[in-house]
PDB file of C-alpha atoms in Angstrom:
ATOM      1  CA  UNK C   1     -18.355  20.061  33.128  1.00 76.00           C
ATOM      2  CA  UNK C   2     -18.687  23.597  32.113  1.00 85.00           C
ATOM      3  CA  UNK C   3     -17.303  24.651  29.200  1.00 87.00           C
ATOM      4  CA  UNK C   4     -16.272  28.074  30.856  1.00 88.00           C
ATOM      5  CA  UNK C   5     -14.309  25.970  33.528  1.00 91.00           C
ATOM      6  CA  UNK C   6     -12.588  24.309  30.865  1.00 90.00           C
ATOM      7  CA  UNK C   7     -11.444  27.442  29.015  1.00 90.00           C
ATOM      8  CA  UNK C   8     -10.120  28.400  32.507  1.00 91.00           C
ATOM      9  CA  UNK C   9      -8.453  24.878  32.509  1.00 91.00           C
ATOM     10  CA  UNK C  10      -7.168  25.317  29.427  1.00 91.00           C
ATOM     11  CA  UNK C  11      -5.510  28.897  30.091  1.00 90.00           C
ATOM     12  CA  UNK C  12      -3.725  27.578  33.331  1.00 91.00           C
ATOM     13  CA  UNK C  13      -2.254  24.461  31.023  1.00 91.00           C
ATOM     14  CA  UNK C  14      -1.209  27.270  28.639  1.00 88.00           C
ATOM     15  CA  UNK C  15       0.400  29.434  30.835  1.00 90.00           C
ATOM     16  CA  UNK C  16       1.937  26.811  33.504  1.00 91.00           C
ATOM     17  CA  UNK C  17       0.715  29.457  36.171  1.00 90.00           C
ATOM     18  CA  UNK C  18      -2.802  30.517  37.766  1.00 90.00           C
ATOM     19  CA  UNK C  19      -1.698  33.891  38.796  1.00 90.00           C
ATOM     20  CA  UNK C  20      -0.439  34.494  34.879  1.00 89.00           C
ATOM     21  CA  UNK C  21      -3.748  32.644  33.605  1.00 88.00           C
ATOM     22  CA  UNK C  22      -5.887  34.827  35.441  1.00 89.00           C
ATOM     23  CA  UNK C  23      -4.245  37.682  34.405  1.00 87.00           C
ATOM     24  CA  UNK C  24      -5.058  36.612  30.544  1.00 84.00           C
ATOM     25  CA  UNK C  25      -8.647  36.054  31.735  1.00 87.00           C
ATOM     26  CA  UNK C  26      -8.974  39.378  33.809  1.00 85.00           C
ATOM     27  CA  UNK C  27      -9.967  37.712  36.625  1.00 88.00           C
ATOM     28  CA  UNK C  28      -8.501  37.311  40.332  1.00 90.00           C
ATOM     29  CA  UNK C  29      -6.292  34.330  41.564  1.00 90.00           C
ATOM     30  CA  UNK C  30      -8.497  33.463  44.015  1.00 91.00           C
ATOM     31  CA  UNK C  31     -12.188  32.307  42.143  1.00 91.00           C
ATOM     32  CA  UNK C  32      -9.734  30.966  39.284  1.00 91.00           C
ATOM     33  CA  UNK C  33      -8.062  28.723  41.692  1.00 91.00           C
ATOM     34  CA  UNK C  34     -11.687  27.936  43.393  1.00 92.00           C
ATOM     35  CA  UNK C  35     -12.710  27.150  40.234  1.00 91.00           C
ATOM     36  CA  UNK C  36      -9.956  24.592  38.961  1.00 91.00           C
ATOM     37  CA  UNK C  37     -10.332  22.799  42.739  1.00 91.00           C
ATOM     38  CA  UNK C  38     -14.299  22.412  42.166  1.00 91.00           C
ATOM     39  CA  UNK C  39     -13.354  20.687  38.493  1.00 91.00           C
ATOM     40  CA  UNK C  40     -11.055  18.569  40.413  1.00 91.00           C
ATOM     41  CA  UNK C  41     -13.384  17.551  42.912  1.00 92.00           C
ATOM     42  CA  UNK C  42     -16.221  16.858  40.074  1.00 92.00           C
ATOM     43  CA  UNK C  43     -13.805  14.375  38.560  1.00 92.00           C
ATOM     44  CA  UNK C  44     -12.619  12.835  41.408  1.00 93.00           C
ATOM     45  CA  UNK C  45      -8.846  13.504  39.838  1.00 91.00           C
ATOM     46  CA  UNK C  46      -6.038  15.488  40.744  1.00 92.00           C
ATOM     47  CA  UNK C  47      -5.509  17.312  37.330  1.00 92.00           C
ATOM     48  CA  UNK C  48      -2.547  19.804  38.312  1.00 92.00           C
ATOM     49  CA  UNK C  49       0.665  19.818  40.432  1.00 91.00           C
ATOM     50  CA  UNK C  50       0.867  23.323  41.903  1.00 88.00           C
ATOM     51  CA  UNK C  51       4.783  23.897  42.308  1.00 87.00           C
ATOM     52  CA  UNK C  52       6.162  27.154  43.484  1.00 81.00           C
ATOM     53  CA  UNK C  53       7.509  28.577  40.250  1.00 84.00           C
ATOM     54  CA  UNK C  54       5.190  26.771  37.655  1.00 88.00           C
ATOM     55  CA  UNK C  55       1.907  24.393  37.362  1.00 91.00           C
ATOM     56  CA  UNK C  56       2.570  21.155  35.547  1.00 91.00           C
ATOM     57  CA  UNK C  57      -0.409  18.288  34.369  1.00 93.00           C
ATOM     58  CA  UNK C  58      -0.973  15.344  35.894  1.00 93.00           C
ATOM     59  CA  UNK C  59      -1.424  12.362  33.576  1.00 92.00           C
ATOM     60  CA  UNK C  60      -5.081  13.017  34.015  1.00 93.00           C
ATOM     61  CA  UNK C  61      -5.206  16.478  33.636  1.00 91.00           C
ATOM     62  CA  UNK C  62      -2.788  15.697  30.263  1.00 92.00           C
ATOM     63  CA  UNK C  63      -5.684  13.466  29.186  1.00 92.00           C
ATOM     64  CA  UNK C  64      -8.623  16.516  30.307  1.00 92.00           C
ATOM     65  CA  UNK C  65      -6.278  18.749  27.876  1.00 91.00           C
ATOM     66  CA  UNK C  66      -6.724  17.229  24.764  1.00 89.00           C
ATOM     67  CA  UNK C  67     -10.115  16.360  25.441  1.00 89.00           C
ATOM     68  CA  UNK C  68     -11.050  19.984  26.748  1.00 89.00           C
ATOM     69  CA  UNK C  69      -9.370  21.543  22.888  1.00 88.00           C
ATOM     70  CA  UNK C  70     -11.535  18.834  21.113  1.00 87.00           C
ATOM     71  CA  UNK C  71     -14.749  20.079  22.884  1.00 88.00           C
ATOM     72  CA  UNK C  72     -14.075  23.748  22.553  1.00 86.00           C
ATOM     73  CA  UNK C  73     -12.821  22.974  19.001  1.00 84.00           C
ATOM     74  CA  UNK C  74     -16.184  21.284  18.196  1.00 83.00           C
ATOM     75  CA  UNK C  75     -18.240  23.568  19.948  1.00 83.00           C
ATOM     76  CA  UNK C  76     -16.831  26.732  18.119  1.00 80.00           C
ATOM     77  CA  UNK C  77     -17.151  25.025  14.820  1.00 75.00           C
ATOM     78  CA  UNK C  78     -21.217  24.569  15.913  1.00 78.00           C
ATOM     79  CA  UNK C  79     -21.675  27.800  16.766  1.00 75.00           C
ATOM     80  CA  UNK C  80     -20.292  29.464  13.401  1.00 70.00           C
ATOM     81  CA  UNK C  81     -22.185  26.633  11.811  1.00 65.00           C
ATOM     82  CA  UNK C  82     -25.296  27.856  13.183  1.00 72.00           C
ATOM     83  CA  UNK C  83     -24.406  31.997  12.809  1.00 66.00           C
ATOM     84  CA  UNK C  84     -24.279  31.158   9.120  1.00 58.00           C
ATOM     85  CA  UNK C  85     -26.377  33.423   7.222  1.00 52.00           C
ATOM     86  CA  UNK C  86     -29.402  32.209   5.144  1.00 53.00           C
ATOM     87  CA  UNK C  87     -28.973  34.701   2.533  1.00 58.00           C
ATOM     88  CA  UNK C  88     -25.156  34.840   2.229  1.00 68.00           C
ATOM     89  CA  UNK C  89     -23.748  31.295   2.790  1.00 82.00           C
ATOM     90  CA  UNK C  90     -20.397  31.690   4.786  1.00 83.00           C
ATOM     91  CA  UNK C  91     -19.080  29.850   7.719  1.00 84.00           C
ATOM     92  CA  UNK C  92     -15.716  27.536   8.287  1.00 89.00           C
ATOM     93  CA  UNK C  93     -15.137  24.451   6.308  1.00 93.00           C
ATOM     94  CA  UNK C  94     -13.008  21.997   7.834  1.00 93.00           C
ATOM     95  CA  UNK C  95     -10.443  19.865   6.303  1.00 95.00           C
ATOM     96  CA  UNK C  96      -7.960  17.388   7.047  1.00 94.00           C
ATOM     97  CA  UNK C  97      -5.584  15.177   4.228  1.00 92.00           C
ATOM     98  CA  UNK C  98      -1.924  13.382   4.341  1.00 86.00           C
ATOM     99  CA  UNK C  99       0.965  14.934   2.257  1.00 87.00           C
ATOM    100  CA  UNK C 100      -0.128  14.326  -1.125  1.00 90.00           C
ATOM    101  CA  UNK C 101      -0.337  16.587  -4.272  1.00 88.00           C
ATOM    102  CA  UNK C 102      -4.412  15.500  -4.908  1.00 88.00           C
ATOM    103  CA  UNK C 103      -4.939  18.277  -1.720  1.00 90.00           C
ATOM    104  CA  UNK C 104      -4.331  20.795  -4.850  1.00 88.00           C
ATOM    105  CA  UNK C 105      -8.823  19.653  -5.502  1.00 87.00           C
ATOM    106  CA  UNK C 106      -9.834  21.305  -2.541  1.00 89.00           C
ATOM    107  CA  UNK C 107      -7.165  24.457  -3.168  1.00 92.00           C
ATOM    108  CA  UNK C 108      -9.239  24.213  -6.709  1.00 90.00           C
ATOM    109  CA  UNK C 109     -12.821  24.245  -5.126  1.00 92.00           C
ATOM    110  CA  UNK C 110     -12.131  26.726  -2.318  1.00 93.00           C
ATOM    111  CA  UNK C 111     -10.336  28.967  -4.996  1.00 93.00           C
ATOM    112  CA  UNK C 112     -13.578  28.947  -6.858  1.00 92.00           C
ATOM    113  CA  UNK C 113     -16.196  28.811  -3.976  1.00 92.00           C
ATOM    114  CA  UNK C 114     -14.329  31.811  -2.724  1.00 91.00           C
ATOM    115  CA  UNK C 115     -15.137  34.086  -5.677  1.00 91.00           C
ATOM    116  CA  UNK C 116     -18.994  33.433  -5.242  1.00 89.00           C
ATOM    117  CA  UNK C 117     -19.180  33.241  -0.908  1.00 90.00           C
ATOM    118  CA  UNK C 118     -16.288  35.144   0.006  1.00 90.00           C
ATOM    119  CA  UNK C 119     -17.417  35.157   3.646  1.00 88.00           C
ATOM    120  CA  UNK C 120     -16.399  31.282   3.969  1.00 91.00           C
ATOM    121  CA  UNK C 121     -13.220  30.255   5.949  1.00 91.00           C
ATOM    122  CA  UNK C 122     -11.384  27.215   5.162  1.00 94.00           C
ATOM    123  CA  UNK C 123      -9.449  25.346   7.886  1.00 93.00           C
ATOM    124  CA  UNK C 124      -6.423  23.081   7.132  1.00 93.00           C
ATOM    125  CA  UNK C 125      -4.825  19.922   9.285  1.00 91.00           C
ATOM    126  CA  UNK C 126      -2.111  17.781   8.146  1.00 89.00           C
ATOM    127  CA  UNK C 127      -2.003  13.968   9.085  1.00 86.00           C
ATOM    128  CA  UNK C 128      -1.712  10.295   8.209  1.00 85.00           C
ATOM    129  CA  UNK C 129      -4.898   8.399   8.238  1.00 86.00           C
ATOM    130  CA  UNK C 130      -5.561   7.428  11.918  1.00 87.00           C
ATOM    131  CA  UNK C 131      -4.737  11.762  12.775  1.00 89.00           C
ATOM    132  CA  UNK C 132      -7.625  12.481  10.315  1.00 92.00           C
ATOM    133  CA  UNK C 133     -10.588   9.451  10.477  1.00 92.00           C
ATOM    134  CA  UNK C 134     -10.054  10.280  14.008  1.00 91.00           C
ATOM    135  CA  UNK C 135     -10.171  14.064  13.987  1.00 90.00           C
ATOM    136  CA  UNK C 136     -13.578  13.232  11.135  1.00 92.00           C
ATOM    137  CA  UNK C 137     -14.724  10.403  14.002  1.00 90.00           C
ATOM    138  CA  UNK C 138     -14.789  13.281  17.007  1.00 87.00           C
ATOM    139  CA  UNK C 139     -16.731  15.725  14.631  1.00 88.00           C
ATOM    140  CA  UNK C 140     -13.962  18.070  14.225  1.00 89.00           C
ATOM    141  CA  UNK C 141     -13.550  18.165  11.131  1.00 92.00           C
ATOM    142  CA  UNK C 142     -16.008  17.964   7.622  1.00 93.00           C
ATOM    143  CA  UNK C 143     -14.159  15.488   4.888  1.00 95.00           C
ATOM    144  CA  UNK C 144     -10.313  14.039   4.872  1.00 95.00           C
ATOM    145  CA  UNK C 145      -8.496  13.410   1.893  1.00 94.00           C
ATOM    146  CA  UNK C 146      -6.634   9.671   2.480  1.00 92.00           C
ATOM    147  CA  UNK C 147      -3.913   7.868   0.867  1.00 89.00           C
ATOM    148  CA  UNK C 148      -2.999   4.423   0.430  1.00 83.00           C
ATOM    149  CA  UNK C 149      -5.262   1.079   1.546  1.00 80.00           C
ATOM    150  CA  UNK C 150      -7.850   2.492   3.982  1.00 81.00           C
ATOM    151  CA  UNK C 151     -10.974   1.114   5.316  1.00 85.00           C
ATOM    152  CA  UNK C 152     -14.071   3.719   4.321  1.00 88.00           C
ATOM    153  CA  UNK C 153     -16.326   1.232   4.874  1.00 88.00           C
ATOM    154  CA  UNK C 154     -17.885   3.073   7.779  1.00 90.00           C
ATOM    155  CA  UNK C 155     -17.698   6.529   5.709  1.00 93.00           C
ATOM    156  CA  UNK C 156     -19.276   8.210   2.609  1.00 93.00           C
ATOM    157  CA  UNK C 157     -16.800   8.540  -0.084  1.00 93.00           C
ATOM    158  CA  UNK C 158     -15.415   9.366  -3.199  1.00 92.00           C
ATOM    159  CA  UNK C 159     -12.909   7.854  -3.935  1.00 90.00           C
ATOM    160  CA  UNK C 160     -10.489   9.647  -6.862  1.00 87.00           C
ATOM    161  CA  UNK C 161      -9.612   7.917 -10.478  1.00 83.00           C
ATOM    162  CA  UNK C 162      -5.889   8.846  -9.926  1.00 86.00           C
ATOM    163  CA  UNK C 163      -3.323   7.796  -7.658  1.00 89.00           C
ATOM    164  CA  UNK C 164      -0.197   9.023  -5.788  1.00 93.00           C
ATOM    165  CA  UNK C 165       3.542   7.362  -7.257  1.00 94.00           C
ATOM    166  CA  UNK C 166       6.057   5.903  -4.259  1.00 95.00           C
ATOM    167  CA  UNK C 167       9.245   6.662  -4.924  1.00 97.00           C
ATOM    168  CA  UNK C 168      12.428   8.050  -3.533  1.00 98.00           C
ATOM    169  CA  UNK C 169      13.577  11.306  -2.523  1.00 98.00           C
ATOM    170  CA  UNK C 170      17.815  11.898  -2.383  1.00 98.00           C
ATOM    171  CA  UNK C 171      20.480  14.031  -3.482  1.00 97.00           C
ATOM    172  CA  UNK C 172      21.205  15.260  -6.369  1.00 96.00           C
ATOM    173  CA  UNK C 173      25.114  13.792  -6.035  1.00 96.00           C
ATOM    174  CA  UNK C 174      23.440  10.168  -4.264  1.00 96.00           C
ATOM    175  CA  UNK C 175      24.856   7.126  -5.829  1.00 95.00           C
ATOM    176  CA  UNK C 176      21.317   6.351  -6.768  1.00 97.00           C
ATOM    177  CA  UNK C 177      20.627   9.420  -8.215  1.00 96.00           C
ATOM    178  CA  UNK C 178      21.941   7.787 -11.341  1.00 96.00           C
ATOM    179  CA  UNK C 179      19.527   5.406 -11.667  1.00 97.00           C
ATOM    180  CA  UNK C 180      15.977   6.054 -13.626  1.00 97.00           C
ATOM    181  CA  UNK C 181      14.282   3.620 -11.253  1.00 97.00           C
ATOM    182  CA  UNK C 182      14.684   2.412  -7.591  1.00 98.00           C
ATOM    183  CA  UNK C 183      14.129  -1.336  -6.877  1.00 97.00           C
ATOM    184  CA  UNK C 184      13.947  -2.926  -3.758  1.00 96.00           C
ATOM    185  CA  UNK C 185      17.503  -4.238  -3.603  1.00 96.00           C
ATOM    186  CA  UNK C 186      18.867  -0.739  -3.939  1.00 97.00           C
ATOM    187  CA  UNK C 187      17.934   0.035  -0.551  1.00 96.00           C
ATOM    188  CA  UNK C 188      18.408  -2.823   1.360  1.00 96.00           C
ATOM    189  CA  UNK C 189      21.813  -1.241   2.551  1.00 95.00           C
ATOM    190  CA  UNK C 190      20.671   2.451   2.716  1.00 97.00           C
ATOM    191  CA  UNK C 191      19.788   4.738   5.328  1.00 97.00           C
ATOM    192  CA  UNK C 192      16.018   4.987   5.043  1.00 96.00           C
ATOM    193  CA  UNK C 193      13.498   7.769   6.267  1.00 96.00           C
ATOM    194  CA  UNK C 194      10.077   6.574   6.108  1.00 93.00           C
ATOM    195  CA  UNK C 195       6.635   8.276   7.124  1.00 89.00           C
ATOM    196  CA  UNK C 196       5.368   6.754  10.491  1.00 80.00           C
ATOM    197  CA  UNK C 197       2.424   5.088   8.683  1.00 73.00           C
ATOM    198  CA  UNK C 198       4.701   3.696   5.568  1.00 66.00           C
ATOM    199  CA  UNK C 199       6.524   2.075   8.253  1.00 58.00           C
ATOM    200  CA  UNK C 200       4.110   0.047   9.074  1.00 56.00           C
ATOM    201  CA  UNK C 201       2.309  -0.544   5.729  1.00 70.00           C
ATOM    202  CA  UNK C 202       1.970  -3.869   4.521  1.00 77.00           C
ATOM    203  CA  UNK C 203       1.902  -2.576   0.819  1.00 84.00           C
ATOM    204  CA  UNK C 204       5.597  -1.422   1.159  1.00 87.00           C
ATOM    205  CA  UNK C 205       6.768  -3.493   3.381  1.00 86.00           C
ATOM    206  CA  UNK C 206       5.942  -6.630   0.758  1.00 88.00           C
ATOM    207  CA  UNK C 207       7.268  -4.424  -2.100  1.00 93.00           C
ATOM    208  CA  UNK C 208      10.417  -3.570  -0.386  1.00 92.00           C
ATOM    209  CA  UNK C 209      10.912  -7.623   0.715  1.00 91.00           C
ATOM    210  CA  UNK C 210      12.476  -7.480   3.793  1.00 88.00           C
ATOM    211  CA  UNK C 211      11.577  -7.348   7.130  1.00 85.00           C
ATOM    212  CA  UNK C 212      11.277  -3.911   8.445  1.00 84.00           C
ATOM    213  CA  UNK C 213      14.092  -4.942  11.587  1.00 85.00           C
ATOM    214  CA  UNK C 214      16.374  -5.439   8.706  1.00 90.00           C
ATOM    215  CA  UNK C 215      15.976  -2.358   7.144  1.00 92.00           C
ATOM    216  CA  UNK C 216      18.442   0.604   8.320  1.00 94.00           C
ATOM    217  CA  UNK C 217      15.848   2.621   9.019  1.00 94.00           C
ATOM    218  CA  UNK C 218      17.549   5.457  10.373  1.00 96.00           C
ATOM    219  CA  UNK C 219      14.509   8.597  11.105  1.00 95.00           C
ATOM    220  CA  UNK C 220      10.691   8.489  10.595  1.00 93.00           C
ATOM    221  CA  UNK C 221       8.627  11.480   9.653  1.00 92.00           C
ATOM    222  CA  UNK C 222       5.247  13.076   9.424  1.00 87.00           C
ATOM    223  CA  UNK C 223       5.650  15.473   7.082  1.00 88.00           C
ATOM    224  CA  UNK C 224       8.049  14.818   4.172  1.00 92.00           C
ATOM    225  CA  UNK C 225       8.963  18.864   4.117  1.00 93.00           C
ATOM    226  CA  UNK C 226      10.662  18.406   7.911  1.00 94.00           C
ATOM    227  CA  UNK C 227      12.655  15.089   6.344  1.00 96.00           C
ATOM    228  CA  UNK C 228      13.429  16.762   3.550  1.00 97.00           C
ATOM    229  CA  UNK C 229      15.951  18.960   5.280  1.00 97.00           C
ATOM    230  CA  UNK C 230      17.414  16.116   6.472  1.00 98.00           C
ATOM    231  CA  UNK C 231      17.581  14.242   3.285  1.00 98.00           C
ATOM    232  CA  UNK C 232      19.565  17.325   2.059  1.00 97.00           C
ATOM    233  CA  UNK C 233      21.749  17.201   4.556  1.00 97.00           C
ATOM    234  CA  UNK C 234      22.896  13.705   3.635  1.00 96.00           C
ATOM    235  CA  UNK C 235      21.138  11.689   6.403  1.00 97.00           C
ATOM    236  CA  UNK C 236      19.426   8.949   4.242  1.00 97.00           C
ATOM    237  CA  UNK C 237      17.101   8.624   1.272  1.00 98.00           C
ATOM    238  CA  UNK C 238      13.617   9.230   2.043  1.00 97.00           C
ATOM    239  CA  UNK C 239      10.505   7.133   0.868  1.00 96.00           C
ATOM    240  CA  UNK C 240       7.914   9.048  -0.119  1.00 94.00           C
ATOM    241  CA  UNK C 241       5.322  10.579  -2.605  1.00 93.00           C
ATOM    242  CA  UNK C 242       6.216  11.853  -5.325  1.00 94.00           C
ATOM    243  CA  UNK C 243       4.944  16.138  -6.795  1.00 92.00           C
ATOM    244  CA  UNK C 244       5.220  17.288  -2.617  1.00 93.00           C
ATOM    245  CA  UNK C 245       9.057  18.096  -2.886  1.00 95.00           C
ATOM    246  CA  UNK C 246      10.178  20.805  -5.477  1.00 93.00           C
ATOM    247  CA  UNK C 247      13.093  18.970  -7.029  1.00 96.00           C
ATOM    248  CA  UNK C 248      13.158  21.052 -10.286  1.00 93.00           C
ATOM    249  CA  UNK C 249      15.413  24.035 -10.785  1.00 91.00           C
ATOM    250  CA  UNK C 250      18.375  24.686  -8.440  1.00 93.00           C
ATOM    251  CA  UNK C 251      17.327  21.967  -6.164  1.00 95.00           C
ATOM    252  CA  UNK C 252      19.727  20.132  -4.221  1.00 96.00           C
ATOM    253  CA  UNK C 253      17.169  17.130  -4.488  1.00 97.00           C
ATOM    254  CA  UNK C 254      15.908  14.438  -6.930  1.00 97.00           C
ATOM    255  CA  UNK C 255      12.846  12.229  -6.764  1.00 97.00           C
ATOM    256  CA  UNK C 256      13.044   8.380  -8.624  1.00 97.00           C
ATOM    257  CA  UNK C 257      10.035   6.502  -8.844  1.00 97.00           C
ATOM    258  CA  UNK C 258       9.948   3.135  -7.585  1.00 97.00           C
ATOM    259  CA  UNK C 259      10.138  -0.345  -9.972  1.00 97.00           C
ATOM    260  CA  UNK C 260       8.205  -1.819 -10.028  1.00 96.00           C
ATOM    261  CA  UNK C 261       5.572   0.680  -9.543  1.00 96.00           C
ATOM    262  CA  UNK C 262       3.586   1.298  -5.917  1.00 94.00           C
ATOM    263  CA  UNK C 263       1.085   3.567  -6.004  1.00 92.00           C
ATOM    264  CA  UNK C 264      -1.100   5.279  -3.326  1.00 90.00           C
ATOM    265  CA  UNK C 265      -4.567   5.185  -3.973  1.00 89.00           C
ATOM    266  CA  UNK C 266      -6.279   8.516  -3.415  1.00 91.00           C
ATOM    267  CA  UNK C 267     -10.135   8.853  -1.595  1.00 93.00           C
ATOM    268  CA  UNK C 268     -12.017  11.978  -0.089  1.00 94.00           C
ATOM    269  CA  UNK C 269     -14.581  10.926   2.913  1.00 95.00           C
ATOM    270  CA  UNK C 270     -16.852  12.213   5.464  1.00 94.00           C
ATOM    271  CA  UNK C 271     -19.071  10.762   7.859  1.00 92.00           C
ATOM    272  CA  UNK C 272     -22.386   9.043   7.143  1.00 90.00           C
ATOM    273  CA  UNK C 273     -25.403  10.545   7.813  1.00 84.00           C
ATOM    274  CA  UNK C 274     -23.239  14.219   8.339  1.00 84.00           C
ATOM    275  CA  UNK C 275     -25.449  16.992   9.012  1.00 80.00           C
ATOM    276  CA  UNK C 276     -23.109  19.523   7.226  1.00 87.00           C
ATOM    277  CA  UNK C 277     -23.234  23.101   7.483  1.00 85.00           C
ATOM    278  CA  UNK C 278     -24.296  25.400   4.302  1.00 86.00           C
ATOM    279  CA  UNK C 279     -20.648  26.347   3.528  1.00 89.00           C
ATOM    280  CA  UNK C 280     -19.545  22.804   4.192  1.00 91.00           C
ATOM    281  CA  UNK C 281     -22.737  21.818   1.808  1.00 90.00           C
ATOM    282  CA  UNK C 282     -21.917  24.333  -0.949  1.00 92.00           C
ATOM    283  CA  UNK C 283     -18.330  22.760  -0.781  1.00 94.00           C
ATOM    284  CA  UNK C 284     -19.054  19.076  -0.922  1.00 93.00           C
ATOM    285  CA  UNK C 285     -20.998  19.714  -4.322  1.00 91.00           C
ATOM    286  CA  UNK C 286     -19.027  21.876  -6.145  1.00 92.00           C
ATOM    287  CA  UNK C 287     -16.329  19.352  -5.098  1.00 89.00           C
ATOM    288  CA  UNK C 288     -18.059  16.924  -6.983  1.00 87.00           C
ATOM    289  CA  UNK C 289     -19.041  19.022  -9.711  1.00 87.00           C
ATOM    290  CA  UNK C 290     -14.930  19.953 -10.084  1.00 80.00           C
ATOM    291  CA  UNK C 291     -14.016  16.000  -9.879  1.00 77.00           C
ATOM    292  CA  UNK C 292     -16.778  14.853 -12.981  1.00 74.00           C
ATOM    293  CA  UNK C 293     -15.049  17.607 -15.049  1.00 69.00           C
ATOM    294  CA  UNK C 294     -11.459  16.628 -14.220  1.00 64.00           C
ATOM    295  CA  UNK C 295     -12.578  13.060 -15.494  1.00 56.00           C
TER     296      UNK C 295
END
């Protein structure tokens, strides 16, 4: 497959129509349309159902989409790799991490790499663990910042002396906001929002002592900003870290730590035998070099 074709692929998925696809690519319908049947044909797949006022995917062509953005993803993260200049390190570093307060590290290393290489990019995704070991898997991205039981086995790590607190986010005027401490009984009854992957932890499953079908678990989230809104808006109480949610102030919200305690151990990774990039380099160290004098 040509990586041209794909960016052609790519443009018609965008733009649900050839005729407006080529006309973001300057090119004529006809060797656009020649070109998306010869990809077909290579394949052996029908990758796009050409209606008469829009193109839609086919499950395969769905499936070439997301693979087609990884590879042009990757491949533009090479090529900057290798543009990078010997005598003034910049480039793009690449990060991915879950909600958690600890990402405030790498806002303290780029802050200070940035003074000395001001030519380096930094590039942010937000995700639970499977979103970013995959993502670090695939190449796409340099290190992940993880919370909660992992396996790193497979990775090089570092994993962080400090850990994230569990607790629960509510209203200000919630019945529970009266307590110091939430314990397991208090929401038995509730209306819980959980994150996708604390749904299916085992950690908080066996602190909160119930099966999760017996829970009234009434949303789940990926990032605790989006549930927030509905937490404010009365929906439920929402399980989640604590220091991501402003709560201070005027806020309409309150955080209470759990009781007994659950806490979300914290670990930075990247892939074994990584052939990193100068910026990504230059980061990794002075990462390290930040962590020894936080401890």
């Amino acid at each position: 497959m040509d990586i041209r074709v794909l960016q052609y692929f790519l443009a018609v998925a965008r733009e649900e129509s050839i005729t407006k696809a080529a006309e973001t690519l300057r090119m004529t319908q006809p060797p656009l349309s020649r070109q998306l049947k010869d990809l077909e044909d290579e394949l052996g797949k029908k990758l796009l159902i050409r209606g008469s006022k829009k193109v839609t995917l086919t499950e395969e062509g769905m499936l070439l989409r997301k693979r087609a953005e990884e590879m042009i993803d990757l491949m533009e993260k090479t090529r900057a790799e290798l543009a990078s200049s010997s005598d003034n390190i910049n480039g793009e570093v690449y990060i991915g991490g879950g909600e958690t307060d600890a990402i405030s590290l790498f806002a303290q290393t780029a802050g200070k790499l940035q003074e000395k290489y001001p030519l380096i990019h930094y590039h942010i995704y937000s995700g639970d663990a499977e979103i970013v070991t995959e993502k670090l898997d695939k190449g796409l991205i340099d290190f992940g910042l993880l919370v909660g039981p992992v396996d790193v086995s497979k990775y090089e790590y570092m994993r962080l002396p400090i850990s994230d607190i569990w607790g629960v986010l509510m209203r200000k005027d919630s019945p529970l906001a009266e307590k110091e401490t939430i314990c397991a009984q208090d929401l038995w009854d509730k209306p819980l929002i959980v994150s996708h992957q604390t749904s299916i932890s085992g950690d908080m499953m066996a602190w909160l002592k119930k099966d999760v079908s017996k829970l009234n678990i009434v949303m789940t989230y990926d990032l605790i900003f989006n549930a927030s809104l509905f937490v404010k808006k009365g929906i439920g109480y929402a399980i989640a870290l604590d220091k991501i949610i402003n709560t201070t102030g005027d806020s309409e919200l309150c955080f209470r730590p759990l009781s007994p305690t659950l806490e979300a151990g914290l670990c930075i990774v990247w892939k074994k035998y990584q052939v990193f990039s100068k910026a990504s380099k230059e980061f990794l160290r002075l990462l390290k070099s930040e962590w020894e004098n936080r401890v």
